[in-house]
CSV table of C-alpha atoms in Angstrom, one decimal:
chain,number,residue,atom,x,y,z
A,9,MET,CA,88.4,147.5,253.8
A,10,ASP,CA,84.6,147.6,253.3
A,11,LEU,CA,83.4,146.2,250.0
A,12,LEU,CA,81.0,149.0,249.3
A,13,THR,CA,83.4,151.9,250.2
A,14,ALA,CA,81.2,154.7,248.8
A,15,LEU,CA,78.4,153.8,251.3
A,16,GLN,CA,80.6,154.5,254.3
A,17,GLY,CA,81.2,158.2,253.6
A,18,GLY,CA,84.1,160.1,252.2
A,19,PHE,CA,82.8,160.5,248.7
A,20,GLY,CA,80.0,163.0,249.4
A,21,ASP,CA,76.4,162.3,248.5
A,22,ALA,CA,73.6,163.8,246.3
A,23,PRO,CA,69.9,163.1,245.9
A,24,ASP,CA,70.7,161.5,242.5
A,25,ALA,CA,73.8,159.6,243.4
A,26,LEU,CA,72.0,156.6,241.9
A,27,VAL,CA,69.3,156.8,239.3
A,28,ILE,CA,67.7,153.5,238.5
A,29,ASP,CA,65.2,153.6,235.6
A,30,GLY,CA,64.3,157.2,236.4
A,31,ARG,CA,64.1,156.8,240.2
A,32,GLN,CA,66.6,158.7,242.3
A,33,LEU,CA,68.4,157.5,245.5
A,34,SER,CA,71.0,159.1,247.6
A,35,ARG,CA,73.7,156.8,249.0
A,36,GLU,CA,72.2,157.6,252.5
A,37,GLN,CA,68.8,156.4,251.3
A,38,LEU,CA,70.3,153.3,249.8
A,39,LEU,CA,72.3,152.4,252.9
A,40,GLY,CA,69.2,153.0,255.2
A,41,ALA,CA,66.9,150.8,253.1
A,42,ALA,CA,69.5,148.1,252.5
A,43,GLY,CA,70.3,148.1,256.2
A,44,ALA,CA,66.7,147.3,256.9
A,45,VAL,CA,66.8,144.4,254.5
A,46,ALA,CA,70.1,143.2,256.1
A,47,ALA,CA,68.6,143.4,259.6
A,48,ARG,CA,65.7,141.1,258.5
A,49,ILE,CA,67.8,138.4,256.8
A,50,GLY,CA,70.8,137.9,259.0
A,51,GLY,CA,71.8,134.3,259.3
A,52,ALA,CA,69.9,133.2,256.1
A,53,GLN,CA,71.6,130.6,253.9
A,54,ALA,CA,71.1,132.7,250.8
A,55,LEU,CA,69.0,135.6,249.5
A,56,ALA,CA,67.5,135.2,246.0
A,57,VAL,CA,66.7,138.5,244.3
A,58,LEU,CA,64.3,138.8,241.4
A,59,ALA,CA,66.7,141.0,239.5
A,60,ARG,CA,64.4,143.5,237.7
A,61,PRO,CA,66.1,146.8,236.7
A,62,THR,CA,64.7,148.6,239.7
A,63,ALA,CA,65.9,150.5,242.8
A,64,GLU,CA,64.4,147.8,244.9
A,65,THR,CA,66.7,145.2,243.3
A,66,VAL,CA,69.8,147.3,244.1
A,67,VAL,CA,68.5,147.8,247.7
A,68,ALA,CA,68.0,144.0,248.1
A,69,VAL,CA,71.4,143.1,246.7
A,70,VAL,CA,73.2,145.6,248.9
A,71,GLY,CA,71.2,144.4,251.9
A,72,GLY,CA,72.4,140.9,251.3
A,73,LEU,CA,76.0,142.1,251.0
A,74,LEU,CA,75.7,144.1,254.3
A,75,ALA,CA,74.3,141.1,256.1
A,76,GLY,CA,77.0,138.8,254.7
A,77,VAL,CA,74.3,136.6,253.1
A,78,PRO,CA,75.2,135.3,249.6
A,79,VAL,CA,73.1,137.0,247.0
A,80,VAL,CA,71.5,134.8,244.2
A,81,PRO,CA,70.2,137.0,241.3
A,82,VAL,CA,67.3,135.4,239.5
A,83,PRO,CA,66.6,136.5,235.9
A,84,PRO,CA,63.3,138.3,235.9
A,85,ASP,CA,62.1,136.6,232.8
A,86,ALA,CA,63.0,133.1,234.1
A,87,GLY,CA,60.3,130.5,233.7
A,88,PRO,CA,59.3,128.1,236.4
A,89,VAL,CA,61.8,125.5,235.4
A,90,GLU,CA,64.8,127.8,235.5
A,91,ARG,CA,63.7,129.6,238.5
A,92,GLY,CA,62.9,126.4,240.4
A,93,HIS,CA,66.4,125.1,239.7
A,94,ILE,CA,68.1,128.2,240.9
A,95,LEU,CA,66.1,128.4,244.1
A,96,ARG,CA,66.4,124.7,244.9
A,97,ASP,CA,70.1,124.5,244.0
A,98,SER,CA,71.1,127.6,246.0
A,99,GLY,CA,69.1,126.7,249.0
A,100,ALA,CA,67.6,130.2,249.1
A,101,GLN,CA,64.5,130.4,251.4
A,102,LEU,CA,63.9,134.1,250.7
A,103,LEU,CA,63.2,135.8,247.4
A,104,ALA,CA,63.4,139.6,247.4
A,105,CYS,CA,60.9,141.3,245.0
A,106,ALA,CA,59.0,144.5,244.9
A,107,ASP,CA,56.9,145.2,241.9
A,108,GLY,CA,54.3,142.4,241.7
A,109,PRO,CA,54.2,138.7,242.0
A,110,VAL,CA,56.8,136.4,240.4
A,111,ALA,CA,55.8,135.0,237.1
A,112,GLY,CA,54.2,131.6,237.8
A,113,GLY,CA,53.9,132.4,241.5
A,114,ALA,CA,50.9,132.4,243.7
A,115,GLY,CA,50.5,135.0,246.4
A,116,ALA,CA,53.3,135.3,248.9
A,117,ARG,CA,54.6,131.9,248.1
A,118,ALA,CA,57.1,133.1,245.6
A,119,GLY,CA,58.2,129.7,244.4
A,120,ALA,CA,54.8,128.3,243.5
A,121,GLY,CA,54.7,126.6,240.1
A,122,VAL,CA,55.6,123.3,238.5
A,123,GLY,CA,58.4,121.7,236.5
A,124,GLY,CA,61.9,120.4,236.8
A,125,VAL,CA,65.0,121.5,235.0
A,126,GLY,CA,65.9,119.2,232.2
A,127,GLY,CA,63.2,116.7,233.0
A,128,THR,CA,59.5,116.0,232.3
A,129,GLY,CA,58.3,115.8,235.9
A,130,HIS,CA,55.9,118.1,237.6
A,131,ASP,CA,57.5,118.5,241.0
A,132,ALA,CA,56.4,121.6,242.9
A,133,LEU,CA,59.0,124.3,243.1
A,134,PRO,CA,60.5,124.9,246.5
A,135,ALA,CA,58.4,127.1,248.8
A,136,VAL,CA,60.2,130.4,249.1
A,137,GLU,CA,59.2,133.3,251.3
A,138,ALA,CA,58.7,136.6,249.5
A,139,LEU,CA,60.8,139.3,251.0
A,140,PRO,CA,59.3,142.7,250.3
A,141,VAL,CA,61.7,145.6,249.8
A,142,ASP,CA,60.6,149.1,250.8
A,143,LEU,CA,62.7,152.1,249.8
A,144,ALA,CA,61.3,154.1,252.7
A,145,GLU,CA,62.5,151.7,255.4
A,146,ARG,CA,65.5,152.7,257.4
A,147,TYR,CA,68.0,151.0,259.6
A,148,ASP,CA,70.8,153.3,260.8
A,149,ALA,CA,72.9,151.0,263.0
A,150,ARG,CA,76.3,150.2,261.5
A,151,LEU,CA,76.6,146.5,260.6
A,152,PRO,CA,80.0,144.8,261.0
A,153,GLU,CA,81.8,144.2,257.7
A,154,PRO,CA,81.6,140.5,256.8
A,155,ALA,CA,84.9,138.6,256.4
A,156,PRO,CA,86.5,139.0,252.9
A,157,GLU,CA,86.4,135.3,252.3
A,158,ARG,CA,82.6,135.2,252.7
A,159,PRO,CA,80.6,134.5,249.5
A,160,ALA,CA,79.2,137.6,248.0
A,161,PHE,CA,77.2,136.0,245.2
A,162,VAL,CA,76.1,132.7,243.8
A,163,LEU,CA,75.8,133.5,240.1
A,164,TYR,CA,74.3,130.9,237.8
A,165,THR,CA,76.2,130.0,234.6
A,166,SER,CA,74.5,129.4,231.3
A,167,GLY,CA,74.1,125.7,231.7
A,168,THR,CA,76.2,124.6,228.6
A,169,THR,CA,75.8,120.9,229.2
A,170,GLY,CA,72.8,120.8,231.5
A,171,PRO,CA,71.2,122.8,234.3
A,172,PRO,CA,73.0,126.0,235.2
A,173,LYS,CA,75.7,125.7,237.9
A,174,GLY,CA,76.1,128.2,240.8
A,175,ALA,CA,79.5,129.9,240.8
A,176,VAL,CA,80.4,131.1,244.3
A,177,LEU,CA,82.2,134.5,244.2
A,178,SER,CA,83.8,135.8,247.4
A,179,ARG,CA,83.8,139.4,248.6
A,180,ARG,CA,87.6,139.4,248.2
A,181,ALA,CA,87.4,138.4,244.6
A,182,VAL,CA,84.8,141.1,243.8
A,183,ALA,CA,86.8,143.8,245.5
A,184,ALA,CA,90.0,142.7,243.8
A,185,ASP,CA,88.4,142.8,240.4
A,186,LEU,CA,86.7,146.2,240.9
A,187,ASP,CA,90.0,147.7,242.1
A,188,ALA,CA,91.9,146.3,239.1
A,189,LEU,CA,89.2,147.7,236.7
A,190,ALA,CA,89.2,151.1,238.4
A,191,ALA,CA,93.0,151.3,237.8
A,192,ALA,CA,92.8,150.1,234.2
A,193,TRP,CA,89.9,152.4,233.3
A,194,ALA,CA,90.9,155.4,235.5
A,195,TRP,CA,87.5,155.0,237.1
A,196,THR,CA,87.0,157.5,239.9
A,197,ALA,CA,84.3,159.2,242.0
A,198,GLU,CA,84.4,162.0,239.4
A,199,ASP,CA,82.7,159.7,236.8
A,200,THR,CA,79.0,159.2,236.0
A,201,LEU,CA,78.6,155.6,235.0
A,202,VAL,CA,75.7,154.9,232.5
A,203,HIS,CA,74.3,151.6,231.4
A,204,GLY,CA,71.1,149.7,231.0
A,205,LEU,CA,72.3,146.1,231.3
A,206,PRO,CA,70.5,143.3,233.2
A,207,LEU,CA,71.2,143.1,236.9
A,208,PHE,CA,71.6,139.3,237.1
A,209,HIS,CA,75.1,138.8,235.8
A,210,VAL,CA,78.6,140.1,236.2
A,211,HIS,CA,78.5,142.9,233.7
A,212,GLY,CA,75.4,144.7,234.8
A,213,LEU,CA,75.4,143.9,238.5
A,214,VAL,CA,78.9,143.4,239.8
A,215,LEU,CA,80.6,145.9,237.5
A,216,GLY,CA,77.6,148.1,236.8
A,217,VAL,CA,76.3,148.6,240.3
A,218,LEU,CA,79.0,147.5,242.8
A,219,GLY,CA,81.6,149.2,240.8
A,220,ALA,CA,79.9,152.6,241.3
A,221,LEU,CA,79.4,151.8,245.0
A,222,ARG,CA,83.1,151.0,245.4
A,223,THR,CA,84.6,153.8,243.4
A,224,GLY,CA,82.1,156.5,244.4
A,225,SER,CA,81.0,157.3,240.9
A,226,ARG,CA,77.5,158.3,240.2
A,227,LEU,CA,75.3,155.6,238.6
A,228,VAL,CA,72.6,156.0,236.0
A,229,HIS,CA,70.8,152.8,235.0
A,230,THR,CA,68.6,153.5,232.1
A,231,GLY,CA,66.2,150.6,232.5
A,232,ARG,CA,66.7,149.6,228.9
A,233,PRO,CA,69.9,150.2,227.0
A,234,THR,CA,68.4,152.1,224.1
A,235,PRO,CA,70.5,154.6,222.1
A,236,GLU,CA,68.1,157.4,223.1
A,237,ALA,CA,68.5,156.6,226.8
A,238,TYR,CA,72.3,156.5,226.5
A,239,ALA,CA,72.4,159.8,224.7
A,240,LYS,CA,70.1,161.5,227.2
A,241,ALA,CA,72.1,160.3,230.3
A,242,GLN,CA,75.2,162.5,229.7
A,243,GLY,CA,77.6,160.2,231.4
A,244,SER,CA,81.4,160.0,231.4
A,245,LEU,CA,81.7,156.2,231.4
A,246,TYR,CA,79.3,153.9,229.5
A,247,PHE,CA,79.0,150.1,229.6
A,248,GLY,CA,77.4,148.1,226.8
A,249,VAL,CA,77.4,144.8,225.0
A,250,PRO,CA,78.0,144.6,221.3
A,251,THR,CA,74.3,144.5,220.5
A,252,VAL,CA,73.9,147.8,222.4
A,253,TRP,CA,76.9,149.4,220.7
A,254,SER,CA,75.7,148.2,217.3
A,255,ARG,CA,72.4,149.9,217.8
A,256,VAL,CA,74.1,153.1,219.1
A,257,ALA,CA,76.4,153.1,216.1
A,258,ALA,CA,73.4,152.8,213.8
A,259,ASP,CA,71.8,155.9,215.4
A,260,GLU,CA,74.0,158.8,214.3
A,261,SER,CA,72.6,161.4,216.5
A,262,ALA,CA,72.6,159.2,219.6
A,263,ALA,CA,76.2,158.2,218.9
A,264,GLN,CA,77.3,161.8,218.5
A,265,ALA,CA,75.7,162.7,221.8
A,266,LEU,CA,78.3,160.4,223.5
A,267,ALA,CA,81.2,162.5,222.3
A,268,GLY,CA,81.4,164.2,225.7
A,269,ALA,CA,82.0,160.9,227.4
A,270,ARG,CA,85.4,159.8,228.7
A,271,LEU,CA,85.2,156.0,228.1
A,272,LEU,CA,83.0,153.5,226.2
A,273,VAL,CA,83.4,149.9,227.5
A,274,SER,CA,82.2,146.9,225.6
A,275,GLY,CA,82.1,143.3,226.8
A,276,SER,CA,80.3,140.0,227.2
A,277,ALA,CA,81.0,139.1,223.5
A,278,PRO,CA,83.4,140.2,220.8
A,279,LEU,CA,82.7,143.7,219.4
A,280,PRO,CA,82.5,143.6,215.6
A,281,VAL,CA,85.3,145.6,214.0
A,282,PRO,CA,82.9,147.7,211.8
A,283,VAL,CA,81.0,148.7,215.0
A,284,PHE,CA,84.3,149.6,216.7
A,285,GLU,CA,85.3,151.8,213.8
A,286,ARG,CA,81.8,153.4,213.4
A,287,LEU,CA,81.7,154.3,217.1
A,288,ALA,CA,85.2,155.8,216.9
A,289,GLU,CA,84.1,157.8,213.9
A,290,LEU,CA,80.9,159.2,215.4
A,291,THR,CA,81.9,159.6,219.1
A,292,GLY,CA,85.6,160.3,218.8
A,293,HIS,CA,86.2,157.4,221.2
A,294,GLN,CA,87.7,154.0,220.4
A,295,PRO,CA,85.9,151.6,222.7
A,296,ILE,CA,87.6,149.7,225.5
A,297,GLU,CA,87.1,145.9,225.2
A,298,ARG,CA,87.5,143.5,228.0
A,299,TYR,CA,87.2,139.8,228.7
A,300,GLY,CA,86.0,137.7,231.5
A,301,MET,CA,83.6,135.0,232.7
A,302,THR,CA,81.2,134.4,235.6
A,303,GLU,CA,83.8,132.2,237.2
A,304,THR,CA,86.7,134.6,236.8
A,305,LEU,CA,85.1,138.0,236.7
A,306,ILE,CA,87.0,140.4,234.3
A,307,THR,CA,90.6,139.3,233.8
A,308,VAL,CA,91.8,141.0,230.6
A,309,SER,CA,91.2,144.5,229.2
A,310,THR,CA,92.5,147.3,227.1
A,311,ARG,CA,93.4,150.5,229.1
A,312,ALA,CA,92.1,154.0,229.3
A,313,ASP,CA,95.6,155.3,228.7
A,314,GLY,CA,96.8,152.6,226.4
A,315,GLU,CA,96.3,151.3,222.8
A,316,ARG,CA,92.9,149.9,221.8
A,317,ARG,CA,93.0,147.5,218.9
A,318,PRO,CA,89.8,146.4,217.1
A,319,GLY,CA,89.3,142.7,217.9
A,320,SER,CA,91.6,142.6,220.9
A,321,VAL,CA,90.7,142.5,224.6
A,322,GLY,CA,94.1,143.8,225.7
A,323,LEU,CA,96.3,142.9,228.6
A,324,PRO,CA,95.8,141.0,231.9
A,325,LEU,CA,94.6,143.1,234.8
A,326,ALA,CA,96.8,143.7,237.9
A,327,GLY,CA,97.0,140.4,239.8
A,328,ILE,CA,96.0,138.2,236.9
A,329,ALA,CA,98.2,135.8,235.0
A,330,THR,CA,97.2,134.1,231.7
A,331,ARG,CA,98.7,131.3,229.6
A,332,LEU,CA,97.8,129.4,226.4
A,333,VAL,CA,97.8,125.6,226.4
A,334,GLY,CA,97.5,123.3,223.4
A,335,GLU,CA,95.4,120.2,223.1
A,336,ASP,CA,98.5,118.2,224.0
A,337,GLY,CA,98.8,120.1,227.3
A,338,GLU,CA,101.9,121.9,226.2
A,339,PRO,CA,102.5,125.6,226.4
A,340,VAL,CA,101.6,127.6,223.2
A,341,PRO,CA,103.9,130.5,222.3
A,342,SER,CA,102.8,134.1,222.6
A,343,ASP,CA,103.5,134.9,219.0
A,344,GLY,CA,100.1,136.4,218.0
A,345,GLU,CA,99.4,133.5,215.7
A,346,SER,CA,99.5,130.3,217.7
A,347,VAL,CA,96.1,129.3,219.1
A,348,GLY,CA,95.5,127.6,222.4
A,349,GLU,CA,93.1,127.3,225.3
A,350,LEU,CA,93.2,130.4,227.5
A,351,GLN,CA,93.8,129.6,231.2
A,352,VAL,CA,93.9,132.2,234.0
A,353,SER,CA,95.0,132.5,237.6
A,354,GLY,CA,94.6,135.3,240.1
A,355,ALA,CA,92.6,136.9,242.9
A,356,THR,CA,89.4,137.3,241.0
A,357,LEU,CA,88.6,133.6,240.5
A,358,PHE,CA,85.6,132.0,242.0
A,359,ASP,CA,85.7,129.6,244.9
A,360,GLY,CA,84.0,126.8,243.0
A,361,TYR,CA,80.6,125.6,241.8
A,362,LEU,CA,78.1,125.2,244.6
A,363,ASN,CA,77.8,121.6,245.7
A,364,ARG,CA,79.5,120.4,242.5
A,365,PRO,CA,83.1,119.3,243.3
A,366,ALA,CA,83.3,117.1,240.2
A,367,ALA,CA,82.3,120.0,237.9
A,368,ASP,CA,84.8,122.2,239.7
A,369,ALA,CA,87.6,119.7,239.2
A,370,GLU,CA,86.9,119.6,235.5
A,371,VAL,CA,87.8,123.3,235.1
A,372,ARG,CA,90.9,123.3,237.3
A,373,THR,CA,94.3,122.2,236.2
A,374,ALA,CA,96.6,120.2,238.4
A,375,ASP,CA,98.5,123.3,239.2
A,376,GLY,CA,95.4,125.4,240.1
A,377,TRP,CA,94.7,127.4,236.9
A,378,PHE,CA,91.2,127.9,235.6
A,379,ARG,CA,90.4,126.4,232.2
A,380,THR,CA,88.2,129.0,230.4
A,381,GLY,CA,87.3,126.8,227.5
A,382,ASP,CA,88.0,129.8,225.2
A,383,VAL,CA,90.5,129.7,222.4
A,384,ALA,CA,92.8,132.7,222.1
A,385,THR,CA,96.1,134.1,220.8
A,386,ILE,CA,98.6,136.2,222.7
A,387,GLY,CA,100.9,138.6,220.9
A,388,PRO,CA,104.6,139.2,221.8
A,389,ASP,CA,103.4,142.5,223.4
A,390,GLY,CA,100.9,140.6,225.6
A,391,PHE,CA,97.8,141.7,223.7
A,392,HIS,CA,95.1,139.0,223.8
A,393,ARG,CA,92.6,138.1,221.0
A,394,ILE,CA,89.8,135.7,221.8
A,395,VAL,CA,89.2,133.4,218.8
A,396,GLY,CA,86.1,131.6,220.0
A,397,ARG,CA,84.8,128.8,222.2
A,398,ALA,CA,86.5,125.4,222.4
A,399,SER,CA,83.0,124.2,222.3
A,400,VAL,CA,80.0,125.2,220.2
A,401,ASP,CA,77.7,124.8,223.1
A,402,LEU,CA,77.9,128.3,224.6
A,403,ILE,CA,76.0,130.9,222.6
A,404,LYS,CA,76.5,134.6,223.0
A,405,SER,CA,73.5,136.5,221.9
A,406,GLY,CA,72.8,140.1,222.6
A,407,GLY,CA,75.2,140.2,225.5
A,408,PHE,CA,73.7,137.1,227.1
A,409,LYS,CA,75.5,133.8,227.5
A,410,ILE,CA,73.1,130.9,226.6
A,411,GLY,CA,73.8,127.3,227.2
A,412,ALA,CA,72.7,125.1,224.3
A,413,GLY,CA,72.2,122.1,226.7
A,414,GLU,CA,69.6,124.0,228.8
A,415,VAL,CA,67.6,125.0,225.8
A,416,GLU,CA,67.8,121.5,224.3
A,417,ALA,CA,66.4,120.1,227.6
A,418,ALA,CA,63.5,122.5,227.6
A,419,LEU,CA,62.7,121.6,224.0
A,420,ARG,CA,62.7,117.9,224.8
A,421,ASP,CA,60.1,118.5,227.4
A,422,HIS,CA,57.6,119.3,224.7
A,423,PRO,CA,55.5,116.2,223.9
A,424,ALA,CA,55.9,116.6,220.2
A,425,VAL,CA,59.7,116.8,220.3
A,426,ALA,CA,61.7,113.6,219.8
A,427,ASP,CA,65.1,115.2,219.7
A,428,ALA,CA,66.7,118.6,219.5
A,429,ALA,CA,70.1,120.3,219.0
A,430,VAL,CA,70.7,124.0,219.6
A,431,VAL,CA,73.5,126.1,218.0
A,432,GLY,CA,74.4,129.7,217.7
A,433,ALA,CA,74.3,131.1,214.2
A,434,PRO,CA,76.0,134.4,213.2
A,435,ASP,CA,73.8,137.4,213.5
A,436,ALA,CA,74.6,140.9,212.5
A,437,ASP,CA,72.7,142.5,215.4
A,438,LEU,CA,72.8,139.9,218.2
A,439,GLY,CA,76.3,138.5,217.5
A,440,GLN,CA,74.7,135.0,217.5
A,441,ARG,CA,71.1,133.9,217.4
A,442,VAL,CA,69.7,130.8,218.9
A,443,VAL,CA,68.8,128.2,216.3
A,444,ALA,CA,67.2,124.9,217.2
A,445,PHE,CA,67.1,121.8,214.9
A,446,VAL,CA,64.2,119.7,216.1
A,447,VAL,CA,63.1,116.2,215.3
A,448,ALA,CA,59.4,116.1,215.9
A,449,ASP,CA,57.1,113.1,216.1
A,450,GLY,CA,53.9,115.2,216.2
A,451,GLU,CA,52.5,118.3,214.7
A,452,VAL,CA,54.2,121.4,216.0
A,453,THR,CA,55.4,124.7,214.6
A,454,GLY,CA,58.6,126.6,215.2
A,455,ASP,CA,56.7,129.5,216.8
A,456,GLN,CA,55.0,127.1,219.2
A,457,LEU,CA,58.4,125.6,220.2
A,458,SER,CA,60.0,129.0,220.6
A,459,SER,CA,57.1,130.1,222.9
A,460,PHE,CA,57.4,126.9,224.8
A,461,VAL,CA,61.0,127.6,225.7
A,462,ALA,CA,60.4,131.2,226.5
A,463,ASP,CA,57.7,130.1,229.0
A,464,ARG,CA,60.0,127.7,230.8
A,465,LEU,CA,63.3,129.5,230.7
A,466,SER,CA,64.3,133.1,230.2
A,467,VAL,CA,62.8,134.8,227.2
A,468,HIS,CA,66.2,135.7,225.7
A,469,LYS,CA,67.0,131.9,225.6
A,470,ARG,CA,64.2,131.1,223.2
A,471,PRO,CA,65.2,129.9,219.7
A,472,ARG,CA,65.0,132.7,217.2
A,473,GLU,CA,64.7,130.1,214.5
A,474,VAL,CA,63.5,126.5,214.6
A,475,VAL,CA,64.4,124.1,211.8
A,476,LEU,CA,62.4,120.9,211.6
A,477,VAL,CA,64.5,118.0,210.4
A,478,ALA,CA,64.1,114.2,210.0
A,479,GLU,CA,67.2,113.4,212.0
A,480,LEU,CA,70.3,114.9,213.6
A,481,PRO,CA,73.8,114.2,212.2
A,482,ARG,CA,75.8,112.2,214.7
A,483,ASN,CA,79.2,110.6,214.9
A,484,ALA,CA,80.0,107.0,215.8
A,485,MET,CA,79.8,107.8,219.5
A,486,GLY,CA,76.3,109.3,219.1
A,487,LYS,CA,77.4,112.9,219.6
A,488,VAL,CA,75.5,115.4,217.5
A,489,LEU,CA,77.7,117.0,214.9
A,490,LYS,CA,76.8,120.6,215.5
A,491,LYS,CA,79.3,122.1,213.2
A,492,ARG,CA,77.6,120.2,210.4
A,493,LEU,CA,74.3,121.8,211.4
A,494,LEU,CA,75.9,125.2,211.2
A,495,GLU,CA,77.5,124.5,207.8
A,496,GLY,CA,74.3,123.0,206.4
C-alpha cells in the first residue's frame, strides 16, 4: 500500500485540503509540486529540508518520500554548528528551502559557515546545493512506490551525551504507527487536524503532516501554536505539547472555542494534572495523552473510546509490546507501583542510528527490545505511567527534547568558559527550563552565554538561566553530580 494514501485519490479533494500558515493547497497541487521535486532528486543519498512551517517544507518532504530519498529535517533555527553536523553526518548533498537564505549561509551554497559540533575548530561546513521549491511546479507522471523497507526519514535525536544521532525510520515503521494511531484515536478522513507544531520532529511532521496524508483528514497548520490560532481553526482533532495546552487552558475564551472538537491530543512531555483538569473543565474534553520517542515513534496512548487518566499515557498500540526491567535486569511486576525501565518492541521501531552501530547496540537488549531510558510503572490493567528519565541529561522544554551534552559542548566553545553542566529545572510553563552552571575563567555574563548557544545551536536550546559557579560538584570518578545542582 502507498505510504501517502490520500494523495492517490479516493478521499476527494478540496482547494483547502491543506492549510499551512494561511496558505491553501489541494492534494492535487501538493502531489504535482512534490512530484516535480521527486523528479529532480531521484538517486540522491538524502534530502535535507530546512523545516520552516511553510507549504514549501511539506512539498519538499513529500517529494523526498515520493522519490524514495531519505528526508532529513533541519531545525530552521539551527546554528552553523548543529546544521553542519546534521548535513555532514547524514551525507545530504541537497538542502530544500524556499523563503530566503539559510542562516549563516552564503548565496546558493546552503552549507556555508564555520564551526564543528562539540569542538573548537573552524572547519567549513559541507557544501550543500540549495534545492528551490516552487509550489507552481507540476510533474504529473505517477512515480513507483518505494519499497516499504526503504528509509523514510533520518531524524536527529537530542544529543544527550554529545552530537545528535540520526535515527533511521523506515516507510514500513511510519505506516504501521500512523495506522495504529488512526485506530486508537478513531482518526478518519472526516476529521480536520489542527496544530502549529515544528516540522522537524515526529510529533509535528510524522504525525501532524503524514498522518493527514495517510488518513485523508484535512490539515490546518497554524504556523505558531497560539491559543488564538487554535480557537480560530475550528478543527475536530488538535495536537499540542503541554506548553501549548497550558497556554490554551490559561485563555478561557480560546479554550471554550475548542468545545466543538472531537479530540485533544497531548504529547512530547507529561501533561501537568492541573492543565488536564482545566482543559476538561473549559472544553468538555479530557485530553488524550500518548508516549513515544524518535527511535520508536508513538508506542503507548489512551484511546478515543477509552478511559483517560491524568498522568497516564494509557495502553500499548496495536502491534507494540512493552515490559519493565529493573536495574538487576529482572522483570518488574505490573502492579502500578513498581518502577522499572520501559522497554518496547514492535513494528514502529527505527532501523538503527546512522553509521553508529556501537550506539545502536547500547539501546538494544540481547533479545532485541529497545531500551527507552525512561522509567515507568504499569498497572494491572495495563495502563502506563511515565515516571521520568533514567538519566537527567534529557531535558523536555516546551515540547522540545534537548540534550544537555550538546548544550554543554556549545558552552565550552566559548573562550571564557572553563567548564559547564546543563540541567532541566522544573518550570510551570515549559515543563522544564534549560539551566546552565558555568565555571568561567574570564569576564562573561549569563545573557552573553545564552546568546552564544542560541547562535550556534537551535534557539530553543539556549539556557534560560545561567548560574556562574566556582566549581562543579563531582564524584570520585569525575562525573558531575547533576542532581546536586538541581537540589542546590
